[in-house]
C-alpha positions as protocol buffer text, in pm:
chain_id: "A"
residue {
  index: 1
  type: MET
  ca { x: 0 y: 0 z: 0 }
}
residue {
  index: 2
  type: SER
  ca { x: 285 y: 236 z: 81 }
}
residue {
  index: 3
  type: SER
  ca { x: 402 y: 234 z: -282 }
}
residue {
  index: 4
  type: ALA
  ca { x: 67 y: 356 z: -418 }
}
residue {
  index: 5
  type: PRO
  ca { x: 86 y: 699 z: -587 }
}
residue {
  index: 6
  type: THR
  ca { x: 7 y: 959 z: -324 }
}
residue {
  index: 7
  type: LEU
  ca { x: -102 y: 1322 z: -301 }
}
residue {
  index: 8
  type: LEU
  ca { x: -25 y: 1531 z: 6 }
}
residue {
  index: 9
  type: VAL
  ca { x: -260 y: 1809 z: 119 }
}
residue {
  index: 10
  type: ALA
  ca { x: -88 y: 2058 z: 354 }
}
residue {
  index: 11
  type: ASP
  ca { x: -332 y: 2305 z: 510 }
}
residue {
  index: 12
  type: ASP
  ca { x: -404 y: 2393 z: 872 }
}
residue {
  index: 13
  type: HIS
  ca { x: -782 y: 2422 z: 826 }
}
residue {
  index: 14
  type: PRO
  ca { x: -948 y: 2078 z: 876 }
}
residue {
  index: 15
  type: LEU
  ca { x: -1265 y: 2171 z: 688 }
}
residue {
  index: 16
  type: PHE
  ca { x: -1074 y: 2295 z: 386 }
}
residue {
  index: 17
  type: ARG
  ca { x: -854 y: 1983 z: 386 }
}
residue {
  index: 18
  type: ALA
  ca { x: -1170 y: 1772 z: 390 }
}
residue {
  index: 19
  type: ALA
  ca { x: -1309 y: 1967 z: 93 }
}
residue {
  index: 20
  type: VAL
  ca { x: -987 y: 1921 z: -107 }
}
residue {
  index: 21
  type: LEU
  ca { x: -974 y: 1551 z: -22 }
}
residue {
  index: 22
  type: HIS
  ca { x: -1332 y: 1517 z: -146 }
}
residue {
  index: 23
  type: VAL
  ca { x: -1234 y: 1671 z: -481 }
}
residue {
  index: 24
  type: LEU
  ca { x: -927 y: 1449 z: -507 }
}
residue {
  index: 25
  type: GLN
  ca { x: -1118 y: 1132 z: -430 }
}
residue {
  index: 26
  type: GLY
  ca { x: -1375 y: 1220 z: -696 }
}
residue {
  index: 27
  type: ARG
  ca { x: -1129 y: 1320 z: -970 }
}
residue {
  index: 28
  type: LEU
  ca { x: -827 y: 1103 z: -889 }
}
residue {
  index: 29
  type: PRO
  ca { x: -954 y: 791 z: -708 }
}
residue {
  index: 30
  type: GLN
  ca { x: -638 y: 599 z: -799 }
}
residue {
  index: 31
  type: PHE
  ca { x: -432 y: 816 z: -564 }
}
residue {
  index: 32
  type: ARG
  ca { x: -390 y: 780 z: -192 }
}
residue {
  index: 33
  type: THR
  ca { x: -407 y: 1102 z: 6 }
}
residue {
  index: 34
  type: LEU
  ca { x: -212 y: 1226 z: 306 }
}
residue {
  index: 35
  type: GLU
  ca { x: -269 y: 1533 z: 522 }
}
residue {
  index: 36
  type: ALA
  ca { x: -41 y: 1779 z: 702 }
}
residue {
  index: 37
  type: ALA
  ca { x: -141 y: 2076 z: 916 }
}
residue {
  index: 38
  type: SER
  ca { x: 196 y: 2246 z: 980 }
}
residue {
  index: 39
  type: ALA
  ca { x: 544 y: 2285 z: 839 }
}
residue {
  index: 40
  type: ALA
  ca { x: 670 y: 2019 z: 1081 }
}
residue {
  index: 41
  type: THR
  ca { x: 409 y: 1758 z: 986 }
}
residue {
  index: 42
  type: LEU
  ca { x: 460 y: 1840 z: 617 }
}
residue {
  index: 43
  type: GLY
  ca { x: 832 y: 1773 z: 647 }
}
residue {
  index: 44
  type: GLN
  ca { x: 773 y: 1450 z: 838 }
}
residue {
  index: 45
  type: ALA
  ca { x: 516 y: 1328 z: 586 }
}
residue {
  index: 46
  type: LEU
  ca { x: 753 y: 1386 z: 294 }
}
residue {
  index: 47
  type: GLN
  ca { x: 1032 y: 1209 z: 478 }
}
residue {
  index: 48
  type: ASP
  ca { x: 811 y: 910 z: 562 }
}
residue {
  index: 49
  type: HIS
  ca { x: 637 y: 884 z: 223 }
}
residue {
  index: 50
  type: PRO
  ca { x: 873 y: 902 z: -76 }
}
residue {
  index: 51
  type: GLU
  ca { x: 581 y: 787 z: -293 }
}
residue {
  index: 52
  type: VAL
  ca { x: 421 y: 1135 z: -275 }
}
residue {
  index: 53
  type: GLU
  ca { x: 386 y: 1265 z: -632 }
}
residue {
  index: 54
  type: LEU
  ca { x: 240 y: 1611 z: -569 }
}
residue {
  index: 55
  type: VAL
  ca { x: 198 y: 1852 z: -277 }
}
residue {
  index: 56
  type: LEU
  ca { x: -96 y: 2089 z: -242 }
}
residue {
  index: 57
  type: LEU
  ca { x: 41 y: 2360 z: -15 }
}
residue {
  index: 58
  type: ASP
  ca { x: -128 y: 2635 z: 184 }
}
residue {
  index: 59
  type: LEU
  ca { x: 84 y: 2949 z: 221 }
}
residue {
  index: 60
  type: SER
  ca { x: -15 y: 3008 z: 583 }
}
residue {
  index: 61
  type: MET
  ca { x: 46 y: 2724 z: 827 }
}
residue {
  index: 62
  type: PRO
  ca { x: 213 y: 2703 z: 1168 }
}
residue {
  index: 63
  type: GLY
  ca { x: 589 y: 2709 z: 1122 }
}
residue {
  index: 64
  type: THR
  ca { x: 584 y: 2888 z: 786 }
}
residue {
  index: 65
  type: ARG
  ca { x: 662 y: 3241 z: 672 }
}
residue {
  index: 66
  type: GLY
  ca { x: 483 y: 3311 z: 348 }
}
residue {
  index: 67
  type: PHE
  ca { x: 671 y: 3127 z: 74 }
}
residue {
  index: 68
  type: SER
  ca { x: 922 y: 2961 z: 310 }
}
residue {
  index: 69
  type: ALA
  ca { x: 754 y: 2618 z: 299 }
}
residue {
  index: 70
  type: LEU
  ca { x: 744 y: 2626 z: -82 }
}
residue {
  index: 71
  type: LEU
  ca { x: 1114 y: 2711 z: -102 }
}
residue {
  index: 72
  type: HIS
  ca { x: 1199 y: 2447 z: 157 }
}
residue {
  index: 73
  type: VAL
  ca { x: 1012 y: 2169 z: -24 }
}
residue {
  index: 74
  type: ARG
  ca { x: 1154 y: 2274 z: -361 }
}
residue {
  index: 75
  type: GLY
  ca { x: 1505 y: 2276 z: -216 }
}
residue {
  index: 76
  type: GLU
  ca { x: 1477 y: 1937 z: -48 }
}
residue {
  index: 77
  type: TYR
  ca { x: 1267 y: 1761 z: -315 }
}
residue {
  index: 78
  type: PRO
  ca { x: 1341 y: 1941 z: -643 }
}
residue {
  index: 79
  type: GLU
  ca { x: 1161 y: 1680 z: -855 }
}
residue {
  index: 80
  type: LEU
  ca { x: 837 y: 1699 z: -652 }
}
residue {
  index: 81
  type: PRO
  ca { x: 577 y: 1939 z: -798 }
}
residue {
  index: 82
  type: VAL
  ca { x: 412 y: 2178 z: -554 }
}
residue {
  index: 83
  type: VAL
  ca { x: 79 y: 2349 z: -619 }
}
residue {
  index: 84
  type: ILE
  ca { x: -3 y: 2647 z: -399 }
}
residue {
  index: 85
  type: ILE
  ca { x: -363 y: 2665 z: -283 }
}
residue {
  index: 86
  type: SER
  ca { x: -442 y: 3000 z: -125 }
}
residue {
  index: 87
  type: SER
  ca { x: -713 y: 3255 z: -52 }
}
residue {
  index: 88
  type: ASN
  ca { x: -462 y: 3531 z: -128 }
}
residue {
  index: 89
  type: ASP
  ca { x: -481 y: 3541 z: -508 }
}
residue {
  index: 90
  type: HIS
  ca { x: -325 y: 3883 z: -555 }
}
residue {
  index: 91
  type: PRO
  ca { x: -144 y: 3883 z: -893 }
}
residue {
  index: 92
  type: ARG
  ca { x: 196 y: 3943 z: -730 }
}
residue {
  index: 93
  type: VAL
  ca { x: 142 y: 3654 z: -487 }
}
residue {
  index: 94
  type: ILE
  ca { x: 67 y: 3425 z: -782 }
}
residue {
  index: 95
  type: ARG
  ca { x: 370 y: 3555 z: -975 }
}
residue {
  index: 96
  type: ARG
  ca { x: 599 y: 3509 z: -674 }
}
residue {
  index: 97
  type: ALA
  ca { x: 474 y: 3154 z: -623 }
}
residue {
  index: 98
  type: GLN
  ca { x: 563 y: 3080 z: -985 }
}
residue {
  index: 99
  type: GLN
  ca { x: 906 y: 3240 z: -956 }
}
residue {
  index: 100
  type: PHE
  ca { x: 979 y: 3051 z: -633 }
}
residue {
  index: 101
  type: GLY
  ca { x: 919 y: 2719 z: -808 }
}
residue {
  index: 102
  type: ALA
  ca { x: 549 y: 2631 z: -774 }
}
residue {
  index: 103
  type: ALA
  ca { x: 405 y: 2423 z: -1057 }
}
residue {
  index: 104
  type: GLY
  ca { x: 61 y: 2572 z: -1007 }
}
residue {
  index: 105
  type: PHE
  ca { x: -157 y: 2809 z: -807 }
}
residue {
  index: 106
  type: ILE
  ca { x: -520 y: 2742 z: -718 }
}
residue {
  index: 107
  type: PRO
  ca { x: -724 y: 3017 z: -549 }
}
residue {
  index: 108
  type: LYS
  ca { x: -933 y: 2876 z: -265 }
}
residue {
  index: 109
  type: SER
  ca { x: -1232 y: 3041 z: -431 }
}
residue {
  index: 110
  type: ALA
  ca { x: -1187 y: 2823 z: -742 }
}
residue {
  index: 111
  type: PRO
  ca { x: -1469 y: 2577 z: -821 }
}
residue {
  index: 112
  type: ALA
  ca { x: -1406 y: 2207 z: -768 }
}
residue {
  index: 113
  type: ASP
  ca { x: -1378 y: 2139 z: -1143 }
}
residue {
  index: 114
  type: ALA
  ca { x: -1102 y: 2401 z: -1182 }
}
residue {
  index: 115
  type: MET
  ca { x: -917 y: 2254 z: -887 }
}
residue {
  index: 116
  type: GLY
  ca { x: -935 y: 1908 z: -1039 }
}
residue {
  index: 117
  type: ASP
  ca { x: -821 y: 2037 z: -1380 }
}
residue {
  index: 118
  type: ALA
  ca { x: -526 y: 2219 z: -1223 }
}
residue {
  index: 119
  type: ILE
  ca { x: -407 y: 1916 z: -1029 }
}
residue {
  index: 120
  type: GLN
  ca { x: -442 y: 1689 z: -1333 }
}
residue {
  index: 121
  type: ALA
  ca { x: -247 y: 1935 z: -1550 }
}
residue {
  index: 122
  type: VAL
  ca { x: 45 y: 1936 z: -1305 }
}
residue {
  index: 123
  type: LEU
  ca { x: 39 y: 1557 z: -1264 }
}
residue {
  index: 124
  type: ASP
  ca { x: 59 y: 1535 z: -1645 }
}
residue {
  index: 125
  type: GLY
  ca { x: 384 y: 1734 z: -1632 }
}
residue {
  index: 126
  type: GLY
  ca { x: 243 y: 2078 z: -1704 }
}
residue {
  index: 127
  type: SER
  ca { x: 155 y: 2378 z: -1493 }
}
residue {
  index: 128
  type: TRP
  ca { x: -160 y: 2569 z: -1404 }
}
residue {
  index: 129
  type: PHE
  ca { x: -185 y: 2934 z: -1304 }
}
residue {
  index: 130
  type: PRO
  ca { x: -470 y: 3185 z: -1315 }
}
residue {
  index: 131
  type: PRO
  ca { x: -422 y: 3482 z: -1550 }
}
residue {
  index: 132
  type: MET
  ca { x: -170 y: 3719 z: -1394 }
}
residue {
  index: 133
  type: ALA
  ca { x: -137 y: 4094 z: -1434 }
}
residue {
  index: 134
  type: ALA
  ca { x: 179 y: 4124 z: -1223 }
}
residue {
  index: 135
  type: GLU
  ca { x: 507 y: 4159 z: -1404 }
}
residue {
  index: 136
  type: ARG
  ca { x: 798 y: 3926 z: -1339 }
}
residue {
  index: 137
  type: SER
  ca { x: 1014 y: 4066 z: -1059 }
}
residue {
  index: 138
  type: GLU
  ca { x: 1389 y: 4055 z: -1107 }
}
residue {
  index: 139
  type: ALA
  ca { x: 1429 y: 4109 z: -732 }
}
residue {
  index: 140
  type: ASP
  ca { x: 1222 y: 3798 z: -660 }
}
residue {
  index: 141
  type: ALA
  ca { x: 1417 y: 3601 z: -920 }
}
residue {
  index: 142
  type: GLU
  ca { x: 1743 y: 3706 z: -754 }
}
residue {
  index: 143
  type: LEU
  ca { x: 1608 y: 3620 z: -409 }
}
residue {
  index: 144
  type: ALA
  ca { x: 1497 y: 3276 z: -525 }
}
residue {
  index: 145
  type: ALA
  ca { x: 1840 y: 3212 z: -676 }
}
residue {
  index: 146
  type: ARG
  ca { x: 2017 y: 3313 z: -354 }
}
residue {
  index: 147
  type: LEU
  ca { x: 1793 y: 3098 z: -136 }
}
residue {
  index: 148
  type: ALA
  ca { x: 1837 y: 2804 z: -373 }
}
residue {
  index: 149
  type: GLN
  ca { x: 2205 y: 2793 z: -272 }
}
residue {
  index: 150
  type: LEU
  ca { x: 2114 y: 2691 z: 82 }
}
residue {
  index: 151
  type: THR
  ca { x: 2107 y: 2328 z: 189 }
}
residue {
  index: 152
  type: PRO
  ca { x: 1784 y: 2207 z: 358 }
}
residue {
  index: 153
  type: GLN
  ca { x: 1955 y: 2226 z: 698 }
}
residue {
  index: 154
  type: GLN
  ca { x: 2080 y: 2578 z: 631 }
}
residue {
  index: 155
  type: PHE
  ca { x: 1727 y: 2679 z: 535 }
}
residue {
  index: 156
  type: ARG
  ca { x: 1599 y: 2550 z: 869 }
}
residue {
  index: 157
  type: VAL
  ca { x: 1869 y: 2748 z: 1048 }
}
residue {
  index: 158
  type: LEU
  ca { x: 1776 y: 3058 z: 848 }
}
residue {
  index: 159
  type: LEU
  ca { x: 1412 y: 3035 z: 958 }
}
residue {
  index: 160
  type: CYS
  ca { x: 1528 y: 3006 z: 1319 }
}
residue {
  index: 161
  type: LEU
  ca { x: 1745 y: 3316 z: 1268 }
}
residue {
  index: 162
  type: ALA
  ca { x: 1441 y: 3499 z: 1141 }
}
residue {
  index: 163
  type: ASP
  ca { x: 1258 y: 3408 z: 1463 }
}
residue {
  index: 164
  type: GLY
  ca { x: 1538 y: 3577 z: 1658 }
}
residue {
  index: 165
  type: LEU
  ca { x: 1682 y: 3261 z: 1810 }
}
residue {
  index: 166
  type: LEU
  ca { x: 2040 y: 3254 z: 1937 }
}
residue {
  index: 167
  type: ASN
  ca { x: 2282 y: 2984 z: 1821 }
}
residue {
  index: 168
  type: LYS
  ca { x: 2232 y: 2788 z: 2143 }
}
residue {
  index: 169
  type: GLN
  ca { x: 1856 y: 2797 z: 2097 }
}
residue {
  index: 170
  type: ILE
  ca { x: 1883 y: 2696 z: 1730 }
}
residue {
  index: 171
  type: ALA
  ca { x: 2106 y: 2404 z: 1828 }
}
residue {
  index: 172
  type: ALA
  ca { x: 1848 y: 2284 z: 2080 }
}
residue {
  index: 173
  type: ALA
  ca { x: 1558 y: 2330 z: 1837 }
}
residue {
  index: 174
  type: LEU
  ca { x: 1724 y: 2142 z: 1550 }
}
residue {
  index: 175
  type: GLY
  ca { x: 1923 y: 1886 z: 1749 }
}
residue {
  index: 176
  type: LEU
  ca { x: 2259 y: 2019 z: 1635 }
}
residue {
  index: 177
  type: ALA
  ca { x: 2584 y: 2103 z: 1808 }
}
residue {
  index: 178
  type: GLU
  ca { x: 2621 y: 2476 z: 1873 }
}
residue {
  index: 179
  type: ASN
  ca { x: 2946 y: 2484 z: 1673 }
}
residue {
  index: 180
  type: THR
  ca { x: 2762 y: 2328 z: 1377 }
}
residue {
  index: 181
  type: VAL
  ca { x: 2505 y: 2605 z: 1397 }
}
residue {
  index: 182
  type: LYS
  ca { x: 2784 y: 2865 z: 1391 }
}
residue {
  index: 183
  type: VAL
  ca { x: 2925 y: 2705 z: 1075 }
}
residue {
  index: 184
  type: HIS
  ca { x: 2580 y: 2708 z: 914 }
}
residue {
  index: 185
  type: VAL
  ca { x: 2518 y: 3072 z: 1006 }
}
residue {
  index: 186
  type: THR
  ca { x: 2851 y: 3176 z: 853 }
}
residue {
  index: 187
  type: ALA
  ca { x: 2770 y: 2985 z: 534 }
}
residue {
  index: 188
  type: ILE
  ca { x: 2417 y: 3130 z: 519 }
}
residue {
  index: 189
  type: LEU
  ca { x: 2535 y: 3488 z: 550 }
}
residue {
  index: 190
  type: LYS
  ca { x: 2796 y: 3431 z: 281 }
}
residue {
  index: 191
  type: LYS
  ca { x: 2556 y: 3265 z: 36 }
}
residue {
  index: 192
  type: LEU
  ca { x: 2289 y: 3529 z: 87 }
}
residue {
  index: 193
  type: ALA
  ca { x: 2540 y: 3816 z: 74 }
}
residue {
  index: 194
  type: CYS
  ca { x: 2414 y: 3936 z: 412 }
}
residue {
  index: 195
  type: TYR
  ca { x: 2638 y: 4119 z: 659 }
}
residue {
  index: 196
  type: SER
  ca { x: 2441 y: 4035 z: 972 }
}
residue {
  index: 197
  type: ARG
  ca { x: 2182 y: 3803 z: 1123 }
}
residue {
  index: 198
  type: THR
  ca { x: 1940 y: 4095 z: 1120 }
}
residue {
  index: 199
  type: GLN
  ca { x: 1984 y: 4146 z: 748 }
}
residue {
  index: 200
  type: ALA
  ca { x: 1917 y: 3774 z: 691 }
}
residue {
  index: 201
  type: ALA
  ca { x: 1602 y: 3798 z: 903 }
}
residue {
  index: 202
  type: VAL
  ca { x: 1480 y: 4092 z: 693 }
}
residue {
  index: 203
  type: LEU
  ca { x: 1536 y: 3885 z: 380 }
}
residue {
  index: 204
  type: VAL
  ca { x: 1318 y: 3606 z: 523 }
}
residue {
  index: 205
  type: LYS
  ca { x: 1049 y: 3860 z: 608 }
}
residue {
  index: 206
  type: SER
  ca { x: 1036 y: 3953 z: 241 }
}
residue {
  index: 207
  type: LEU
  ca { x: 904 y: 3603 z: 175 }
}
residue {
  index: 208
  type: GLU
  ca { x: 582 y: 3690 z: 353 }
}
residue {
  index: 209
  type: THR
  ca { x: 276 y: 3765 z: 142 }
}
residue {
  index: 210
  type: GLU
  ca { x: 161 y: 4122 z: 105 }
}
residue {
  index: 211
  type: ASP
  ca { x: -78 y: 4298 z: 338 }
}
residue {
  index: 212
  type: GLY
  ca { x: -60 y: 4021 z: 595 }
}
residue {
  index: 213
  type: VAL
  ca { x: -339 y: 3838 z: 413 }
}
residue {
  index: 214
  type: SER
  ca { x: -354 y: 3477 z: 522 }
}
residue {
  index: 215
  type: SER
  ca { x: -401 y: 3191 z: 285 }
}
């Protein structure tokens, strides 16, 4: 059973997860489905289930900062397509999702048929995005390229930095030696061309979606 093709729905709202699962079971009954309600459970599910073929990802879950979960999944599992599913369908949010590596973007207001079509298009190797008015941002492209240099562990350390944690606290949170954290921090600052931990934290804040709108 564990080798059956699987779809992972990551959203912290149980009712919305149930609605998405209903659509998936109707349109793609051959797939198993898994659920995650936070960044931590998303990471654990992907680690435990290599058979996952697509992730449907909410932009606003516990343990995430805007596009951080998307970038983390894309960095750790570059071959795994991720479709953002969000109530924040501002054109720039959609464009940023695309530039940060999403294979699709489904507004939560989309009808069930559109959701099914989008998921099928991505599973077939394509992409699916609503019409976008926002122009491509060179700044976002540069940011994505800089963040792509980080290893998965360095990305975890970066998110801890953004939360204002000290090296000792990061070490305890991630189960690392404090000296290892220091090495990671040095590498992170160098790769991101940041001169301080504060500057790196500001960079992470730029991953958040505009206007504080949740997804």
